[in-house]
Amino acid sequence: MTEQQRLHIDRYEKRWIKISIATLFVFAVFVLAAGFAFGFQVPGAYERVNPQTVTDSGAFAEPGLREISPGNYEAYITAQAFFYTPREITVPAGSKVTFYITSVDVQHGFKLQGTNINVMVVPGQVSTLSSTFEKPGEYDFICTEYCGAGHAAMSGKLIVEG
Ligand code: CUA
């Protein structure tokens, strides 16, 4: 092969290709560290349900708070135009709460103000996220997906008691 037939890559171009590849590795390390070392989580699609029958039986038949073990709660919440059931949840400070939320009609949102809890609530799907609430206070949860005329008024409240 003569010198002319070889693919010529400029010295600087070669350097930037290497830097680009190194950048991908660095980002991959960040993503893995966020997920495994720091516990970042993406809102999960926990399970598929039938929105027409989800409140007939099972956990969503009686939405609300359940204490699984001391300081460890599960909150089952249904969203519908234009309210959440239950509208209000109270836990003691230091509690870990895992939210299970589903919609019985159209797409809604669930954003817990002042926390990183923010998830889409899609009919037919159970969204889940958990968080530990160390600081006493009142946290409003609001609907973040336009769901109709009453969307702006769709809200509820998590009360963390000191
Ligand atoms: Cu429910 Cu917007």
mmCIF file of C-alpha atoms and ligand atoms in Angstrom:
data_model
loop_
_atom_site.group_PDB
_atom_site.id
_atom_site.type_symbol
_atom_site.label_atom_id
_atom_site.label_comp_id
_atom_site.label_asym_id
_atom_site.label_seq_id
_atom_site.Cartn_x
_atom_site.Cartn_y
_atom_site.Cartn_z
ATOM 1 C CA MET A 1 0.000 0.000 0.000
ATOM 2 C CA THR A 2 1.435 3.340 -0.974
ATOM 3 C CA GLU A 3 1.357 6.396 1.218
ATOM 4 C CA GLN A 4 -1.377 7.901 -0.971
ATOM 5 C CA GLN A 5 -3.854 5.039 -0.458
ATOM 6 C CA ARG A 6 -3.716 5.176 3.339
ATOM 7 C CA LEU A 7 -6.566 7.030 5.040
ATOM 8 C CA HIS A 8 -5.083 10.265 6.177
ATOM 9 C CA ILE A 9 -6.313 11.555 9.528
ATOM 10 C CA ASP A 10 -5.045 14.902 10.594
ATOM 11 C CA ARG A 11 -3.052 14.914 13.822
ATOM 12 C CA TYR A 12 -5.523 17.291 15.518
ATOM 13 C CA GLU A 13 -8.516 15.417 14.201
ATOM 14 C CA LYS A 14 -7.099 12.209 15.639
ATOM 15 C CA ARG A 15 -6.642 13.934 18.989
ATOM 16 C CA TRP A 16 -10.248 15.148 19.056
ATOM 17 C CA ILE A 17 -11.560 11.700 18.136
ATOM 18 C CA LYS A 18 -9.713 10.340 21.172
ATOM 19 C CA ILE A 19 -11.097 13.103 23.382
ATOM 20 C CA SER A 20 -14.654 12.388 22.162
ATOM 21 C CA ILE A 21 -14.328 8.708 22.970
ATOM 22 C CA ALA A 22 -12.825 9.504 26.389
ATOM 23 C CA THR A 23 -15.760 11.866 27.069
ATOM 24 C CA LEU A 24 -18.248 9.047 26.414
ATOM 25 C CA PHE A 25 -16.451 6.879 28.977
ATOM 26 C CA VAL A 26 -16.438 9.689 31.545
ATOM 27 C CA PHE A 27 -20.207 10.242 31.071
ATOM 28 C CA ALA A 28 -20.862 6.508 31.321
ATOM 29 C CA VAL A 29 -18.994 6.468 34.644
ATOM 30 C CA PHE A 30 -21.109 9.423 35.882
ATOM 31 C CA VAL A 31 -24.368 7.700 34.914
ATOM 32 C CA LEU A 32 -23.364 4.453 36.611
ATOM 33 C CA ALA A 33 -22.136 6.289 39.721
ATOM 34 C CA ALA A 34 -25.402 8.281 39.935
ATOM 35 C CA GLY A 35 -27.474 5.114 39.718
ATOM 36 C CA PHE A 36 -25.431 2.767 41.896
ATOM 37 C CA ALA A 37 -23.392 4.924 44.290
ATOM 38 C CA PHE A 38 -25.744 7.882 44.812
ATOM 39 C CA GLY A 39 -29.105 6.201 44.392
ATOM 40 C CA PHE A 40 -30.514 8.482 41.687
ATOM 41 C CA GLN A 41 -33.622 6.926 40.254
ATOM 42 C CA VAL A 42 -35.710 7.297 37.175
ATOM 43 C CA PRO A 43 -39.472 7.114 37.777
ATOM 44 C CA GLY A 44 -40.290 3.478 37.231
ATOM 45 C CA ALA A 45 -43.175 1.846 35.456
ATOM 46 C CA TYR A 46 -43.869 -0.522 38.304
ATOM 47 C CA GLU A 47 -46.674 -2.515 36.757
ATOM 48 C CA ARG A 48 -49.379 -2.382 34.111
ATOM 49 C CA VAL A 49 -52.990 -2.164 35.223
ATOM 50 C CA ASN A 50 -56.393 -1.707 33.686
ATOM 51 C CA PRO A 51 -57.436 1.878 34.531
ATOM 52 C CA GLN A 52 -61.110 0.884 34.397
ATOM 53 C CA THR A 53 -60.803 -1.806 37.063
ATOM 54 C CA VAL A 54 -57.715 -0.798 39.061
ATOM 55 C CA THR A 55 -59.817 0.578 41.933
ATOM 56 C CA ASP A 56 -62.093 -2.487 42.106
ATOM 57 C CA SER A 57 -59.659 -4.650 44.048
ATOM 58 C CA GLY A 58 -56.081 -4.721 45.286
ATOM 59 C CA ALA A 59 -54.030 -1.892 46.736
ATOM 60 C CA PHE A 60 -55.824 0.852 44.808
ATOM 61 C CA ALA A 61 -59.261 -0.226 46.025
ATOM 62 C CA GLU A 62 -58.385 1.579 49.254
ATOM 63 C CA PRO A 63 -55.825 4.229 48.335
ATOM 64 C CA GLY A 64 -53.882 5.699 51.214
ATOM 65 C CA LEU A 65 -50.921 5.207 53.474
ATOM 66 C CA ARG A 66 -49.717 1.854 54.814
ATOM 67 C CA GLU A 67 -46.919 1.379 57.313
ATOM 68 C CA ILE A 68 -44.784 -1.527 56.097
ATOM 69 C CA SER A 69 -42.319 -1.425 58.992
ATOM 70 C CA PRO A 70 -41.483 1.272 61.557
ATOM 71 C CA GLY A 71 -40.765 4.491 59.633
ATOM 72 C CA ASN A 72 -41.310 2.828 56.279
ATOM 73 C CA TYR A 73 -44.505 3.647 54.387
ATOM 74 C CA GLU A 74 -46.212 2.943 51.109
ATOM 75 C CA ALA A 75 -48.596 5.561 49.726
ATOM 76 C CA TYR A 76 -51.126 4.380 47.164
ATOM 77 C CA ILE A 77 -52.603 7.326 45.309
ATOM 78 C CA THR A 78 -55.059 7.525 42.449
ATOM 79 C CA ALA A 79 -55.256 10.533 40.171
ATOM 80 C CA GLN A 80 -58.381 11.540 38.300
ATOM 81 C CA ALA A 81 -59.873 14.701 36.874
ATOM 82 C CA PHE A 82 -59.337 16.774 38.975
ATOM 83 C CA PHE A 83 -58.175 15.396 42.294
ATOM 84 C CA TYR A 84 -56.005 12.853 44.043
ATOM 85 C CA THR A 85 -57.210 10.177 46.429
ATOM 86 C CA PRO A 86 -56.235 10.631 49.190
ATOM 87 C CA ARG A 87 -55.909 14.401 49.063
ATOM 88 C CA GLU A 88 -53.792 14.521 52.178
ATOM 89 C CA ILE A 89 -51.132 12.221 53.666
ATOM 90 C CA THR A 90 -49.447 12.630 57.047
ATOM 91 C CA VAL A 91 -46.207 10.911 58.079
ATOM 92 C CA PRO A 92 -43.771 11.465 60.945
ATOM 93 C CA ALA A 93 -40.427 13.143 60.139
ATOM 94 C CA GLY A 94 -37.719 10.690 59.118
ATOM 95 C CA SER A 95 -40.161 8.427 57.293
ATOM 96 C CA LYS A 96 -39.353 6.746 54.044
ATOM 97 C CA VAL A 97 -42.339 6.864 51.709
ATOM 98 C CA THR A 98 -42.671 4.877 48.511
ATOM 99 C CA PHE A 99 -45.369 6.311 46.272
ATOM 100 C CA TYR A 100 -47.451 4.149 43.969
ATOM 101 C CA ILE A 101 -49.580 6.332 41.743
ATOM 102 C CA THR A 102 -51.936 5.539 38.924
ATOM 103 C CA SER A 103 -54.597 7.350 36.921
ATOM 104 C CA VAL A 104 -58.132 6.131 36.489
ATOM 105 C CA ASP A 105 -58.884 8.389 33.518
ATOM 106 C CA VAL A 106 -56.463 10.592 31.569
ATOM 107 C CA GLN A 107 -52.793 11.430 31.901
ATOM 108 C CA HIS A 108 -51.876 13.424 35.000
ATOM 109 C CA GLY A 109 -48.685 14.423 36.771
ATOM 110 C CA PHE A 110 -47.470 14.194 40.352
ATOM 111 C CA LYS A 111 -44.917 16.696 41.520
ATOM 112 C CA LEU A 112 -44.125 16.996 45.186
ATOM 113 C CA GLN A 113 -43.012 20.583 45.711
ATOM 114 C CA GLY A 114 -39.637 21.039 47.362
ATOM 115 C CA THR A 115 -38.491 17.475 46.639
ATOM 116 C CA ASN A 116 -37.200 15.633 43.588
ATOM 117 C CA ILE A 117 -40.422 13.601 43.335
ATOM 118 C CA ASN A 118 -41.873 14.375 39.923
ATOM 119 C CA VAL A 119 -43.522 11.722 37.807
ATOM 120 C CA MET A 120 -46.003 11.343 34.987
ATOM 121 C CA VAL A 121 -49.156 9.458 35.930
ATOM 122 C CA VAL A 122 -50.316 7.484 32.952
ATOM 123 C CA PRO A 123 -53.550 5.492 32.839
ATOM 124 C CA GLY A 124 -52.765 1.791 32.730
ATOM 125 C CA GLN A 125 -49.449 2.175 34.487
ATOM 126 C CA VAL A 126 -48.340 2.409 38.115
ATOM 127 C CA SER A 127 -45.631 5.019 38.646
ATOM 128 C CA THR A 128 -43.402 4.609 41.655
ATOM 129 C CA LEU A 129 -40.760 6.694 43.393
ATOM 130 C CA SER A 130 -39.572 6.855 46.966
ATOM 131 C CA SER A 131 -38.075 9.461 49.227
ATOM 132 C CA THR A 132 -37.192 9.982 52.871
ATOM 133 C CA PHE A 133 -38.662 13.036 54.559
ATOM 134 C CA GLU A 134 -36.390 14.322 57.310
ATOM 135 C CA LYS A 135 -37.696 17.887 57.455
ATOM 136 C CA PRO A 136 -41.075 18.563 59.044
ATOM 137 C CA GLY A 137 -43.341 20.687 56.925
ATOM 138 C CA GLU A 138 -46.094 20.685 54.357
ATOM 139 C CA TYR A 139 -45.364 19.646 50.820
ATOM 140 C CA ASP A 140 -48.001 20.261 48.157
ATOM 141 C CA PHE A 141 -48.297 17.795 45.354
ATOM 142 C CA ILE A 142 -49.582 19.189 42.101
ATOM 143 C CA CYS A 143 -50.601 17.941 38.690
ATOM 144 C CA THR A 144 -48.007 18.784 36.049
ATOM 145 C CA GLU A 145 -49.726 17.438 32.938
ATOM 146 C CA TYR A 146 -52.605 19.354 31.406
ATOM 147 C CA CYS A 147 -55.640 17.168 32.053
ATOM 148 C CA GLY A 148 -58.624 19.456 31.473
ATOM 149 C CA ALA A 149 -60.517 22.429 32.825
ATOM 150 C CA GLY A 150 -59.685 21.718 36.478
ATOM 151 C CA HIS A 151 -56.003 20.973 35.934
ATOM 152 C CA ALA A 152 -54.672 24.077 37.678
ATOM 153 C CA ALA A 153 -56.637 23.264 40.827
ATOM 154 C CA MET A 154 -55.565 19.621 41.016
ATOM 155 C CA SER A 155 -53.423 19.266 44.111
ATOM 156 C CA GLY A 156 -52.950 17.546 47.432
ATOM 157 C CA LYS A 157 -50.705 17.733 50.445
ATOM 158 C CA LEU A 158 -48.080 15.663 52.232
ATOM 159 C CA ILE A 159 -47.662 16.675 55.861
ATOM 160 C CA VAL A 160 -44.433 15.695 57.611
ATOM 161 C CA GLU A 161 -44.920 16.001 61.341
ATOM 162 C CA GLY A 162 -41.991 16.857 63.567
HETATM 163 CU CU1 CUA B 1 -54.462 16.315 36.459
HETATM 164 CU CU2 CUA B 1 -53.525 18.167 35.290
#
